[in-house]
Coordinates of C-alpha atoms in Angstrom, one line a residue:
M1 CA 0.0 0.0 0.0
K2 CA 2.8 2.4 0.8
T3 CA 6.6 2.4 0.7
S4 CA 8.9 4.9 2.5
F5 CA 12.6 5.4 1.9
K6 CA 15.0 7.1 4.3
G7 CA 18.6 7.5 3.4
S8 CA 21.2 8.4 6.1
R9 CA 24.9 8.5 6.9
T10 CA 26.8 8.3 10.1
K11 CA 28.2 11.8 10.8
V12 CA 31.8 12.2 12.0
E13 CA 32.3 15.7 13.5
K14 CA 35.5 17.5 14.4
K15 CA 35.2 20.3 16.9
N16 CA 37.5 23.3 17.6
P17 CA 38.9 22.6 21.1
E18 CA 38.7 26.3 22.1
T19 CA 35.2 27.3 20.7
R20 CA 33.6 23.8 20.9
M21 CA 32.0 24.6 17.5
V22 CA 31.9 22.0 14.8
T23 CA 34.5 22.9 12.1
Y24 CA 34.3 19.7 10.0
V25 CA 31.6 17.1 9.2
R26 CA 32.1 14.0 7.2
G27 CA 29.4 11.5 6.2
E28 CA 30.3 7.8 6.3
N29 CA 28.5 4.5 6.0
P30 CA 25.5 5.3 3.7
V31 CA 22.4 3.3 4.7
L32 CA 18.9 3.2 3.1
N33 CA 16.0 2.3 5.3
I34 CA 12.9 1.1 3.6
T35 CA 9.5 0.6 5.2
V36 CA 6.8 -1.2 3.3
N37 CA 3.2 -0.9 4.7
G38 CA 0.7 -3.4 3.3
K39 CA -1.9 -5.9 3.9
P40 CA -0.9 -9.5 4.4
I41 CA -2.3 -12.1 2.0
P42 CA -4.5 -14.7 3.8
G43 CA -3.9 -18.1 2.3
P44 CA -5.9 -21.3 2.6
G45 CA -7.6 -21.6 5.9
G46 CA -7.0 -17.9 6.6
A47 CA -3.3 -18.3 7.6
L48 CA -1.1 -15.4 6.6
Q49 CA 1.4 -16.0 3.8
G50 CA 4.1 -14.2 1.8
I51 CA 6.5 -11.6 2.8
C52 CA 4.9 -11.0 6.2
L53 CA 6.2 -14.4 7.4
L54 CA 9.9 -13.4 7.0
H55 CA 12.0 -13.7 10.1
P56 CA 13.9 -10.6 11.2
G57 CA 17.6 -11.0 10.1
N58 CA 16.9 -12.5 6.7
A59 CA 18.1 -10.9 3.5
Y60 CA 15.4 -10.3 0.9
A61 CA 15.1 -8.8 -2.5
L62 CA 12.4 -6.2 -2.9
L63 CA 10.5 -6.4 -6.2
N64 CA 10.0 -2.7 -6.5
F65 CA 13.7 -1.8 -5.8
T66 CA 15.6 -3.8 -8.4
G67 CA 17.8 -3.4 -11.5
T68 CA 19.0 0.2 -12.2
D69 CA 16.4 1.9 -9.9
Q70 CA 17.9 4.8 -8.0
V71 CA 16.6 6.3 -4.8
H72 CA 18.5 9.4 -3.6
G73 CA 21.8 8.1 -4.9
F74 CA 21.3 4.4 -3.8
N75 CA 21.5 2.2 -6.9
A76 CA 19.7 -1.1 -6.5
S77 CA 22.1 -2.9 -8.8
D78 CA 25.1 -1.8 -6.6
N79 CA 23.4 -2.7 -3.3
R80 CA 24.3 -6.2 -2.1
L81 CA 22.2 -6.7 1.0
I82 CA 18.7 -5.9 1.9
Y83 CA 18.2 -6.9 5.5
F84 CA 14.8 -7.5 7.0
D85 CA 14.6 -5.7 10.4
D86 CA 11.8 -5.6 13.0
F87 CA 8.2 -5.7 11.8
T88 CA 4.8 -4.7 13.1
L89 CA 1.6 -6.7 12.4
D90 CA -1.7 -5.0 13.4
T91 CA -4.8 -7.1 13.6
S92 CA -8.3 -6.1 14.5
D93 CA -11.8 -7.6 14.6
E94 CA -13.1 -4.7 12.6
E95 CA -10.4 -4.0 10.0
E96 CA -8.2 -6.0 7.7
P97 CA -4.7 -6.8 9.1
T98 CA -1.9 -4.4 8.1
D99 CA 1.9 -4.7 8.5
D100 CA 5.0 -2.5 8.5
L101 CA 8.0 -4.4 7.1
N102 CA 11.4 -2.6 7.6
F103 CA 14.4 -3.3 5.4
T104 CA 17.9 -1.8 5.5
V105 CA 20.2 -1.6 2.4
Y106 CA 23.9 -1.7 3.1
P107 CA 25.6 -0.7 -0.2
G108 CA 29.2 -1.6 1.1
I109 CA 28.6 -5.3 1.4
E110 CA 30.1 -7.1 -1.6
Q111 CA 28.3 -10.5 -1.5
P112 CA 24.8 -11.4 -0.6
V113 CA 24.6 -12.6 2.9
I114 CA 21.8 -14.2 4.9
V115 CA 22.4 -14.0 8.6

């Protein structure tokens, strides 16, 4: 239903020892956080199936972030690992279940890894 992208870098700051003001900032370790909000697919017997059953810590390829797609400088063909983080599954007696699936792209990893 909705996909959110948040790119970030770790900031390394150097301060002037006398004034305590930042005089230099360097960005390191680019990371792209992706949140996919959707509705789980109920399978036979009503059990949920598909991406919502992934265990946190697994690597997973997102269908809508592949090939030469670019999001704020992150190139999907260069990114080697998409890591499934914590998730939220909301269920209700009155509404269809929804879930938030969180992924992190680490572009510096050279080989796909499933941990």
